[in-house]
Amino acid sequence: MAKVTGIGGVFLRARNPERLTEWYRRHLGVPMSDGGAITFHPADAETVSFALFADNTDYFGEPGQRAMINLRVDDLPALLAQLRGQGVEVLPQTEDSEFGRFGWCVDPEGNRIELWQPAPGM
């Protein structure tokens, strides 16, 4: 039987793609092309998750947000402080779990973004 072997990409609709591309470059350091794309080439040891949530979850933020990006980061506390200093909306809570540390920010179009510093070995 044919099957899915991994996540091929994450795609967002944007009201202003050029502005959103620049925001992801400047605030999160995502080296996006002028066309608003990047292809990551993760190390073999990295993981990618695919999860389904109940329609009424508040985990994604606003009820109209149908998907959420989870971005792997190298230093969550430093990045959150940097984002706050740049005037980016950063949620006040963080979460520590066996999977690592999590924090959240919101892009200029209202998309909640999960920032994840993986636990060692993940």
mmCIF file of N, CA and C in Angstrom:
data_model
loop_
_atom_site.group_PDB
_atom_site.id
_atom_site.type_symbol
_atom_site.label_atom_id
_atom_site.label_comp_id
_atom_site.label_asym_id
_atom_site.label_seq_id
_atom_site.Cartn_x
_atom_site.Cartn_y
_atom_site.Cartn_z
ATOM 1 N N MET A 1 0.842 -1.183 0.000
ATOM 2 C CA MET A 1 0.000 0.000 0.000
ATOM 3 C C MET A 1 0.884 1.243 0.000
ATOM 4 N N ALA A 2 0.569 2.220 -0.817
ATOM 5 C CA ALA A 2 1.282 3.500 -0.817
ATOM 6 C C ALA A 2 0.985 4.220 0.487
ATOM 7 N N LYS A 3 1.951 5.007 0.968
ATOM 8 C CA LYS A 3 1.753 5.691 2.254
ATOM 9 C C LYS A 3 2.491 7.016 2.291
ATOM 10 N N VAL A 4 2.150 7.854 3.233
ATOM 11 C CA VAL A 4 2.826 9.122 3.479
ATOM 12 C C VAL A 4 4.141 8.828 4.180
ATOM 13 N N THR A 5 5.198 9.544 3.797
ATOM 14 C CA THR A 5 6.510 9.320 4.418
ATOM 15 C C THR A 5 7.017 10.513 5.211
ATOM 16 N N GLY A 6 6.298 11.632 5.225
ATOM 17 C CA GLY A 6 6.738 12.788 6.005
ATOM 18 C C GLY A 6 5.999 14.037 5.597
ATOM 19 N N ILE A 7 6.336 15.128 6.231
ATOM 20 C CA ILE A 7 5.754 16.433 5.936
ATOM 21 C C ILE A 7 6.544 17.045 4.786
ATOM 22 N N GLY A 8 5.884 17.437 3.744
ATOM 23 C CA GLY A 8 6.550 18.035 2.601
ATOM 24 C C GLY A 8 6.617 19.546 2.659
ATOM 25 N N GLY A 9 5.768 20.162 3.456
ATOM 26 C CA GLY A 9 5.795 21.615 3.550
ATOM 27 C C GLY A 9 4.656 22.153 4.379
ATOM 28 N N VAL A 10 4.738 23.425 4.675
ATOM 29 C CA VAL A 10 3.687 24.158 5.380
ATOM 30 C C VAL A 10 3.399 25.380 4.518
ATOM 31 N N PHE A 11 2.149 25.609 4.206
ATOM 32 C CA PHE A 11 1.776 26.686 3.304
ATOM 33 C C PHE A 11 0.722 27.554 3.979
ATOM 34 N N LEU A 12 0.909 28.876 3.925
ATOM 35 C CA LEU A 12 -0.027 29.819 4.530
ATOM 36 C C LEU A 12 -0.565 30.771 3.473
ATOM 37 N N ARG A 13 -1.830 31.104 3.586
ATOM 38 C CA ARG A 13 -2.368 32.203 2.793
ATOM 39 C C ARG A 13 -1.910 33.490 3.479
ATOM 40 N N ALA A 14 -1.589 34.504 2.693
ATOM 41 C CA ALA A 14 -1.161 35.787 3.258
ATOM 42 C C ALA A 14 -1.876 36.923 2.548
ATOM 43 N N ARG A 15 -2.387 37.859 3.324
ATOM 44 C CA ARG A 15 -3.006 39.037 2.724
ATOM 45 C C ARG A 15 -1.943 39.897 2.046
ATOM 46 N N ASN A 16 -0.723 39.927 2.614
ATOM 47 C CA ASN A 16 0.381 40.707 2.065
ATOM 48 C C ASN A 16 1.631 39.826 2.103
ATOM 49 N N PRO A 17 1.849 38.981 1.087
ATOM 50 C CA PRO A 17 2.961 38.030 1.103
ATOM 51 C C PRO A 17 4.335 38.681 1.255
ATOM 52 N N GLU A 18 4.553 39.833 0.616
ATOM 53 C CA GLU A 18 5.860 40.485 0.708
ATOM 54 C C GLU A 18 6.139 40.935 2.144
ATOM 55 N N ARG A 19 5.151 41.518 2.783
ATOM 56 C CA ARG A 19 5.314 41.984 4.165
ATOM 57 C C ARG A 19 5.547 40.811 5.111
ATOM 58 N N LEU A 20 4.792 39.730 4.922
ATOM 59 C CA LEU A 20 4.929 38.576 5.795
ATOM 60 C C LEU A 20 6.279 37.888 5.587
ATOM 61 N N THR A 21 6.743 37.817 4.336
ATOM 62 C CA THR A 21 8.071 37.264 4.054
ATOM 63 C C THR A 21 9.134 38.047 4.815
ATOM 64 N N GLU A 22 9.078 39.357 4.745
ATOM 65 C CA GLU A 22 10.063 40.202 5.443
ATOM 66 C C GLU A 22 9.957 40.035 6.958
ATOM 67 N N TRP A 23 8.755 39.897 7.501
ATOM 68 C CA TRP A 23 8.580 39.718 8.939
ATOM 69 C C TRP A 23 9.254 38.419 9.396
ATOM 70 N N TYR A 24 9.033 37.326 8.676
ATOM 71 C CA TYR A 24 9.652 36.049 9.043
ATOM 72 C C TYR A 24 11.169 36.123 8.929
ATOM 73 N N ARG A 25 11.682 36.834 7.947
ATOM 74 C CA ARG A 25 13.136 37.037 7.822
ATOM 75 C C ARG A 25 13.677 37.819 9.017
ATOM 76 N N ARG A 26 13.091 38.982 9.251
ATOM 77 C CA ARG A 26 13.637 39.913 10.240
ATOM 78 C C ARG A 26 13.481 39.404 11.674
ATOM 79 N N HIS A 27 12.313 38.888 12.018
ATOM 80 C CA HIS A 27 12.066 38.547 13.420
ATOM 81 C C HIS A 27 12.423 37.120 13.785
ATOM 82 N N LEU A 28 12.289 36.173 12.869
ATOM 83 C CA LEU A 28 12.568 34.777 13.196
ATOM 84 C C LEU A 28 13.805 34.233 12.490
ATOM 85 N N GLY A 29 14.428 35.064 11.641
ATOM 86 C CA GLY A 29 15.642 34.635 10.968
ATOM 87 C C GLY A 29 15.431 33.559 9.920
ATOM 88 N N VAL A 30 14.215 33.439 9.401
ATOM 89 C CA VAL A 30 13.929 32.440 8.366
ATOM 90 C C VAL A 30 14.410 33.028 7.032
ATOM 91 N N PRO A 31 15.421 32.421 6.406
ATOM 92 C CA PRO A 31 15.991 33.000 5.176
ATOM 93 C C PRO A 31 15.118 32.723 3.949
ATOM 94 N N MET A 32 13.955 33.337 3.924
ATOM 95 C CA MET A 32 12.997 33.100 2.837
ATOM 96 C C MET A 32 13.442 33.803 1.564
ATOM 97 N N SER A 33 13.112 33.212 0.425
ATOM 98 C CA SER A 33 13.395 33.821 -0.871
ATOM 99 C C SER A 33 12.472 35.018 -1.067
ATOM 100 N N ASP A 34 12.770 35.814 -2.088
ATOM 101 C CA ASP A 34 11.893 36.946 -2.393
ATOM 102 C C ASP A 34 10.489 36.486 -2.755
ATOM 103 N N GLY A 35 10.360 35.246 -3.212
ATOM 104 C CA GLY A 35 9.051 34.691 -3.522
ATOM 105 C C GLY A 35 8.314 34.159 -2.305
ATOM 106 N N GLY A 36 8.939 34.251 -1.098
ATOM 107 C CA GLY A 36 8.273 33.837 0.128
ATOM 108 C C GLY A 36 8.343 32.354 0.408
ATOM 109 N N ALA A 37 9.476 31.723 0.110
ATOM 110 C CA ALA A 37 9.598 30.286 0.364
ATOM 111 C C ALA A 37 10.998 29.943 0.876
ATOM 112 N N ILE A 38 11.100 28.816 1.534
ATOM 113 C CA ILE A 38 12.366 28.250 2.005
ATOM 114 C C ILE A 38 12.181 26.744 2.045
ATOM 115 N N THR A 39 13.202 26.023 1.676
ATOM 116 C CA THR A 39 13.194 24.578 1.845
ATOM 117 C C THR A 39 14.259 24.240 2.864
ATOM 118 N N PHE A 40 13.854 23.672 3.974
ATOM 119 C CA PHE A 40 14.787 23.240 5.006
ATOM 120 C C PHE A 40 15.279 21.840 4.669
ATOM 121 N N HIS A 41 16.500 21.556 5.029
ATOM 122 C CA HIS A 41 17.076 20.229 4.846
ATOM 123 C C HIS A 41 17.499 19.742 6.228
ATOM 124 N N PRO A 42 16.556 19.168 6.985
ATOM 125 C CA PRO A 42 16.845 18.797 8.372
ATOM 126 C C PRO A 42 17.858 17.659 8.477
ATOM 127 N N ALA A 43 18.564 17.664 9.613
ATOM 128 C CA ALA A 43 19.482 16.570 9.916
ATOM 129 C C ALA A 43 18.676 15.285 10.115
ATOM 130 N N ASP A 44 19.316 14.163 9.902
ATOM 131 C CA ASP A 44 18.628 12.877 10.037
ATOM 132 C C ASP A 44 17.988 12.681 11.400
ATOM 133 N N ALA A 45 18.555 13.257 12.442
ATOM 134 C CA ALA A 45 18.049 13.039 13.800
ATOM 135 C C ALA A 45 16.845 13.918 14.142
ATOM 136 N N GLU A 46 16.515 14.900 13.299
ATOM 137 C CA GLU A 46 15.406 15.783 13.613
ATOM 138 C C GLU A 46 14.073 15.091 13.344
ATOM 139 N N THR A 47 13.067 15.539 14.055
ATOM 140 C CA THR A 47 11.735 14.972 13.912
ATOM 141 C C THR A 47 10.767 16.033 13.389
ATOM 142 N N VAL A 48 9.688 15.587 12.794
ATOM 143 C CA VAL A 48 8.599 16.459 12.359
ATOM 144 C C VAL A 48 7.316 15.801 12.840
ATOM 145 N N SER A 49 6.444 16.590 13.449
ATOM 146 C CA SER A 49 5.192 16.050 13.971
ATOM 147 C C SER A 49 4.014 16.464 13.102
ATOM 148 N N PHE A 50 3.042 15.604 13.044
ATOM 149 C CA PHE A 50 1.756 15.889 12.410
ATOM 150 C C PHE A 50 0.712 15.510 13.442
ATOM 151 N N ALA A 51 -0.126 16.461 13.852
ATOM 152 C CA ALA A 51 -1.097 16.190 14.908
ATOM 153 C C ALA A 51 -2.435 16.825 14.562
ATOM 154 N N LEU A 52 -3.494 16.198 14.991
ATOM 155 C CA LEU A 52 -4.841 16.710 14.803
ATOM 156 C C LEU A 52 -5.374 17.180 16.155
ATOM 157 N N PHE A 53 -6.064 18.299 16.144
ATOM 158 C CA PHE A 53 -6.642 18.875 17.350
ATOM 159 C C PHE A 53 -8.143 19.026 17.156
ATOM 160 N N ALA A 54 -8.878 19.025 18.244
ATOM 161 C CA ALA A 54 -10.322 19.232 18.180
ATOM 162 C C ALA A 54 -10.624 20.600 17.567
ATOM 163 N N ASP A 55 -11.732 20.692 16.868
ATOM 164 C CA ASP A 55 -12.116 21.930 16.200
ATOM 165 C C ASP A 55 -12.250 23.094 17.170
ATOM 166 N N ASN A 56 -12.587 22.843 18.414
ATOM 167 C CA ASN A 56 -12.793 23.912 19.388
ATOM 168 C C ASN A 56 -11.556 24.196 20.236
ATOM 169 N N THR A 57 -10.367 23.719 19.834
ATOM 170 C CA THR A 57 -9.157 23.969 20.607
ATOM 171 C C THR A 57 -8.834 25.462 20.639
ATOM 172 N N ASP A 58 -8.293 25.915 21.745
ATOM 173 C CA ASP A 58 -7.796 27.288 21.802
ATOM 174 C C ASP A 58 -6.267 27.302 21.692
ATOM 175 N N TYR A 59 -5.673 26.147 21.460
ATOM 176 C CA TYR A 59 -4.217 26.010 21.370
ATOM 177 C C TYR A 59 -3.640 26.828 20.221
ATOM 178 N N PHE A 60 -4.395 26.981 19.123
ATOM 179 C CA PHE A 60 -3.921 27.718 17.959
ATOM 180 C C PHE A 60 -4.163 29.213 18.076
ATOM 181 N N GLY A 61 -4.859 29.670 19.073
ATOM 182 C CA GLY A 61 -5.189 31.086 19.178
ATOM 183 C C GLY A 61 -6.602 31.337 18.697
ATOM 184 N N GLU A 62 -6.737 32.278 17.802
ATOM 185 C CA GLU A 62 -8.050 32.684 17.316
ATOM 186 C C GLU A 62 -8.786 31.504 16.677
ATOM 187 N N PRO A 63 -10.101 31.400 16.895
ATOM 188 C CA PRO A 63 -10.859 30.272 16.363
ATOM 189 C C PRO A 63 -10.772 30.109 14.845
ATOM 190 N N GLY A 64 -10.551 31.176 14.107
ATOM 191 C CA GLY A 64 -10.471 31.093 12.653
ATOM 192 C C GLY A 64 -9.158 30.519 12.133
ATOM 193 N N GLN A 65 -8.143 30.413 12.992
ATOM 194 C CA GLN A 65 -6.856 29.865 12.557
ATOM 195 C C GLN A 65 -6.976 28.351 12.474
ATOM 196 N N ARG A 66 -6.877 27.804 11.265
ATOM 197 C CA ARG A 66 -7.093 26.375 11.035
ATOM 198 C C ARG A 66 -5.825 25.549 11.130
ATOM 199 N N ALA A 67 -4.665 26.194 11.193
ATOM 200 C CA ALA A 67 -3.389 25.480 11.258
ATOM 201 C C ALA A 67 -2.407 26.324 12.052
ATOM 202 N N MET A 68 -1.371 25.690 12.566
ATOM 203 C CA MET A 68 -0.339 26.416 13.297
ATOM 204 C C MET A 68 1.023 25.866 12.892
ATOM 205 N N ILE A 69 1.963 26.765 12.676
ATOM 206 C CA ILE A 69 3.339 26.370 12.377
ATOM 207 C C ILE A 69 4.070 26.149 13.694
ATOM 208 N N ASN A 70 4.859 25.094 13.752
ATOM 209 C CA ASN A 70 5.766 24.836 14.872
ATOM 210 C C ASN A 70 7.166 24.972 14.293
ATOM 211 N N LEU A 71 7.934 25.947 14.787
ATOM 212 C CA LEU A 71 9.285 26.164 14.293
ATOM 213 C C LEU A 71 10.299 25.732 15.351
ATOM 214 N N ARG A 72 11.268 24.943 14.952
ATOM 215 C CA ARG A 72 12.362 24.485 15.813
ATOM 216 C C ARG A 72 13.315 25.665 16.010
ATOM 217 N N VAL A 73 13.693 25.948 17.268
ATOM 218 C CA VAL A 73 14.603 27.062 17.567
ATOM 219 C C VAL A 73 15.773 26.573 18.407
ATOM 220 N N ASP A 74 16.863 27.340 18.406
ATOM 221 C CA ASP A 74 18.057 26.915 19.131
ATOM 222 C C ASP A 74 18.150 27.452 20.547
ATOM 223 N N ASP A 75 17.481 28.576 20.865
ATOM 224 C CA ASP A 75 17.560 29.178 22.199
ATOM 225 C C ASP A 75 16.250 29.917 22.458
ATOM 226 N N LEU A 76 15.268 29.205 22.992
ATOM 227 C CA LEU A 76 13.931 29.767 23.158
ATOM 228 C C LEU A 76 13.914 31.037 24.017
ATOM 229 N N PRO A 77 14.512 31.049 25.229
ATOM 230 C CA PRO A 77 14.444 32.276 26.034
ATOM 231 C C PRO A 77 15.050 33.492 25.323
ATOM 232 N N ALA A 78 16.176 33.289 24.655
ATOM 233 C CA ALA A 78 16.817 34.408 23.956
ATOM 234 C C ALA A 78 15.945 34.894 22.795
ATOM 235 N N LEU A 79 15.360 33.967 22.044
ATOM 236 C CA LEU A 79 14.517 34.364 20.917
ATOM 237 C C LEU A 79 13.277 35.098 21.395
ATOM 238 N N LEU A 80 12.647 34.612 22.454
ATOM 239 C CA LEU A 80 11.447 35.294 22.971
ATOM 240 C C LEU A 80 11.793 36.712 23.435
ATOM 241 N N ALA A 81 12.924 36.871 24.105
ATOM 242 C CA ALA A 81 13.356 38.202 24.550
ATOM 243 C C ALA A 81 13.632 39.105 23.343
ATOM 244 N N GLN A 82 14.277 38.550 22.333
ATOM 245 C CA GLN A 82 14.570 39.302 21.114
ATOM 246 C C GLN A 82 13.285 39.757 20.437
ATOM 247 N N LEU A 83 12.316 38.858 20.334
ATOM 248 C CA LEU A 83 11.045 39.204 19.710
ATOM 249 C C LEU A 83 10.323 40.291 20.491
ATOM 250 N N ARG A 84 10.298 40.175 21.816
ATOM 251 C CA ARG A 84 9.653 41.210 22.640
ATOM 252 C C ARG A 84 10.319 42.565 22.406
ATOM 253 N N GLY A 85 11.654 42.551 22.339
ATOM 254 C CA GLY A 85 12.400 43.784 22.108
ATOM 255 C C GLY A 85 12.120 44.405 20.752
ATOM 256 N N GLN A 86 11.688 43.607 19.796
ATOM 257 C CA GLN A 86 11.358 44.092 18.459
ATOM 258 C C GLN A 86 9.881 44.444 18.325
ATOM 259 N N GLY A 87 9.138 44.356 19.428
ATOM 260 C CA GLY A 87 7.729 44.712 19.406
ATOM 261 C C GLY A 87 6.811 43.639 18.855
ATOM 262 N N VAL A 88 7.308 42.409 18.731
ATOM 263 C CA VAL A 88 6.477 41.299 18.258
ATOM 264 C C VAL A 88 5.584 40.834 19.405
ATOM 265 N N GLU A 89 4.343 40.486 19.102
ATOM 266 C CA GLU A 89 3.441 39.943 20.120
ATOM 267 C C GLU A 89 3.930 38.552 20.532
ATOM 268 N N VAL A 90 4.316 38.431 21.805
ATOM 269 C CA VAL A 90 4.785 37.160 22.365
ATOM 270 C C VAL A 90 3.839 36.798 23.497
ATOM 271 N N LEU A 91 3.332 35.581 23.475
ATOM 272 C CA LEU A 91 2.450 35.146 24.554
ATOM 273 C C LEU A 91 3.262 35.002 25.834
ATOM 274 N N PRO A 92 2.687 35.324 26.977
ATOM 275 C CA PRO A 92 3.458 35.338 28.224
ATOM 276 C C PRO A 92 3.842 33.953 28.745
ATOM 277 N N GLN A 93 3.066 32.933 28.411
ATOM 278 C CA GLN A 93 3.355 31.612 28.965
ATOM 279 C C GLN A 93 4.374 30.863 28.113
ATOM 280 N N THR A 94 5.128 29.986 28.769
ATOM 281 C CA THR A 94 5.971 29.006 28.095
ATOM 282 C C THR A 94 5.628 27.659 28.714
ATOM 283 N N GLU A 95 6.072 26.601 28.071
ATOM 284 C CA GLU A 95 5.778 25.262 28.573
ATOM 285 C C GLU A 95 7.030 24.400 28.464
ATOM 286 N N ASP A 96 7.316 23.678 29.535
ATOM 287 C CA ASP A 96 8.405 22.710 29.534
ATOM 288 C C ASP A 96 7.790 21.318 29.608
ATOM 289 N N SER A 97 8.295 20.415 28.770
ATOM 290 C CA SER A 97 7.803 19.039 28.784
ATOM 291 C C SER A 97 8.953 18.114 28.424
ATOM 292 N N GLU A 98 8.659 16.827 28.380
ATOM 293 C CA GLU A 98 9.698 15.868 28.000
ATOM 294 C C GLU A 98 10.141 16.075 26.558
ATOM 295 N N PHE A 99 9.353 16.801 25.767
ATOM 296 C CA PHE A 99 9.689 17.071 24.370
ATOM 297 C C PHE A 99 10.575 18.302 24.207
ATOM 298 N N GLY A 100 10.653 19.130 25.257
ATOM 299 C CA GLY A 100 11.456 20.345 25.197
ATOM 300 C C GLY A 100 10.699 21.540 25.739
ATOM 301 N N ARG A 101 11.110 22.716 25.292
ATOM 302 C CA ARG A 101 10.503 23.974 25.742
ATOM 303 C C ARG A 101 9.718 24.592 24.599
ATOM 304 N N PHE A 102 8.559 25.177 24.943
ATOM 305 C CA PHE A 102 7.674 25.776 23.951
ATOM 306 C C PHE A 102 7.330 27.213 24.343
ATOM 307 N N GLY A 103 7.228 28.055 23.364
ATOM 308 C CA GLY A 103 6.757 29.424 23.529
ATOM 309 C C GLY A 103 5.986 29.790 22.265
ATOM 310 N N TRP A 104 5.294 30.927 22.285
ATOM 311 C CA TRP A 104 4.449 31.293 21.152
ATOM 312 C C TRP A 104 4.544 32.783 20.859
ATOM 313 N N CYS A 105 4.472 33.108 19.581
ATOM 314 C CA CYS A 105 4.368 34.491 19.149
ATOM 315 C C CYS A 105 3.285 34.553 18.074
ATOM 316 N N VAL A 106 2.972 35.760 17.629
ATOM 317 C CA VAL A 106 1.911 35.964 16.636
ATOM 318 C C VAL A 106 2.478 36.824 15.520
ATOM 319 N N ASP A 107 2.291 36.385 14.261
ATOM 320 C CA ASP A 107 2.796 37.179 13.137
ATOM 321 C C ASP A 107 1.841 38.320 12.832
ATOM 322 N N PRO A 108 2.208 39.250 11.943
ATOM 323 C CA PRO A 108 1.373 40.429 11.700
ATOM 324 C C PRO A 108 0.004 40.121 11.104
ATOM 325 N N GLU A 109 -0.207 38.904 10.599
ATOM 326 C CA GLU A 109 -1.518 38.555 10.060
ATOM 327 C C GLU A 109 -2.342 37.756 11.062
ATOM 328 N N GLY A 110 -1.853 37.670 12.317
ATOM 329 C CA GLY A 110 -2.615 37.033 13.384
ATOM 330 C C GLY A 110 -2.402 35.543 13.535
ATOM 331 N N ASN A 111 -1.451 34.955 12.823
ATOM 332 C CA ASN A 111 -1.172 33.528 12.943
ATOM 333 C C ASN A 111 -0.328 33.255 14.182
ATOM 334 N N ARG A 112 -0.825 32.396 15.066
ATOM 335 C CA ARG A 112 -0.029 31.984 16.219
ATOM 336 C C ARG A 112 1.034 31.012 15.727
ATOM 337 N N ILE A 113 2.278 31.227 16.169
ATOM 338 C CA ILE A 113 3.417 30.392 15.793
ATOM 339 C C ILE A 113 3.967 29.762 17.059
ATOM 340 N N GLU A 114 4.125 28.465 17.043
ATOM 341 C CA GLU A 114 4.727 27.761 18.172
ATOM 342 C C GLU A 114 6.231 27.669 17.941
ATOM 343 N N LEU A 115 7.000 28.081 18.931
ATOM 344 C CA LEU A 115 8.458 28.027 18.883
ATOM 345 C C LEU A 115 8.898 26.914 19.810
ATOM 346 N N TRP A 116 9.706 26.006 19.298
ATOM 347 C CA TRP A 116 10.058 24.786 20.030
ATOM 348 C C TRP A 116 11.555 24.610 20.106
ATOM 349 N N GLN A 117 12.071 24.583 21.346
ATOM 350 C CA GLN A 117 13.467 24.199 21.576
ATOM 351 C C GLN A 117 13.440 22.735 22.019
ATOM 352 N N PRO A 118 13.808 21.826 21.110
ATOM 353 C CA PRO A 118 13.683 20.401 21.409
ATOM 354 C C PRO A 118 14.523 19.969 22.613
ATOM 355 N N ALA A 119 14.032 18.953 23.312
ATOM 356 C CA ALA A 119 14.810 18.335 24.379
ATOM 357 C C ALA A 119 16.016 17.641 23.732
ATOM 358 N N PRO A 120 17.092 17.476 24.457
ATOM 359 C CA PRO A 120 18.250 16.782 23.893
ATOM 360 C C PRO A 120 17.850 15.429 23.316
ATOM 361 N N GLY A 121 18.378 15.132 22.140
ATOM 362 C CA GLY A 121 18.079 13.864 21.486
ATOM 363 C C GLY A 121 16.858 13.875 20.603
ATOM 364 N N MET A 122 16.147 15.008 20.527
ATOM 365 C CA MET A 122 14.938 15.072 19.681
ATOM 366 C C MET A 122 15.257 15.757 18.374
#
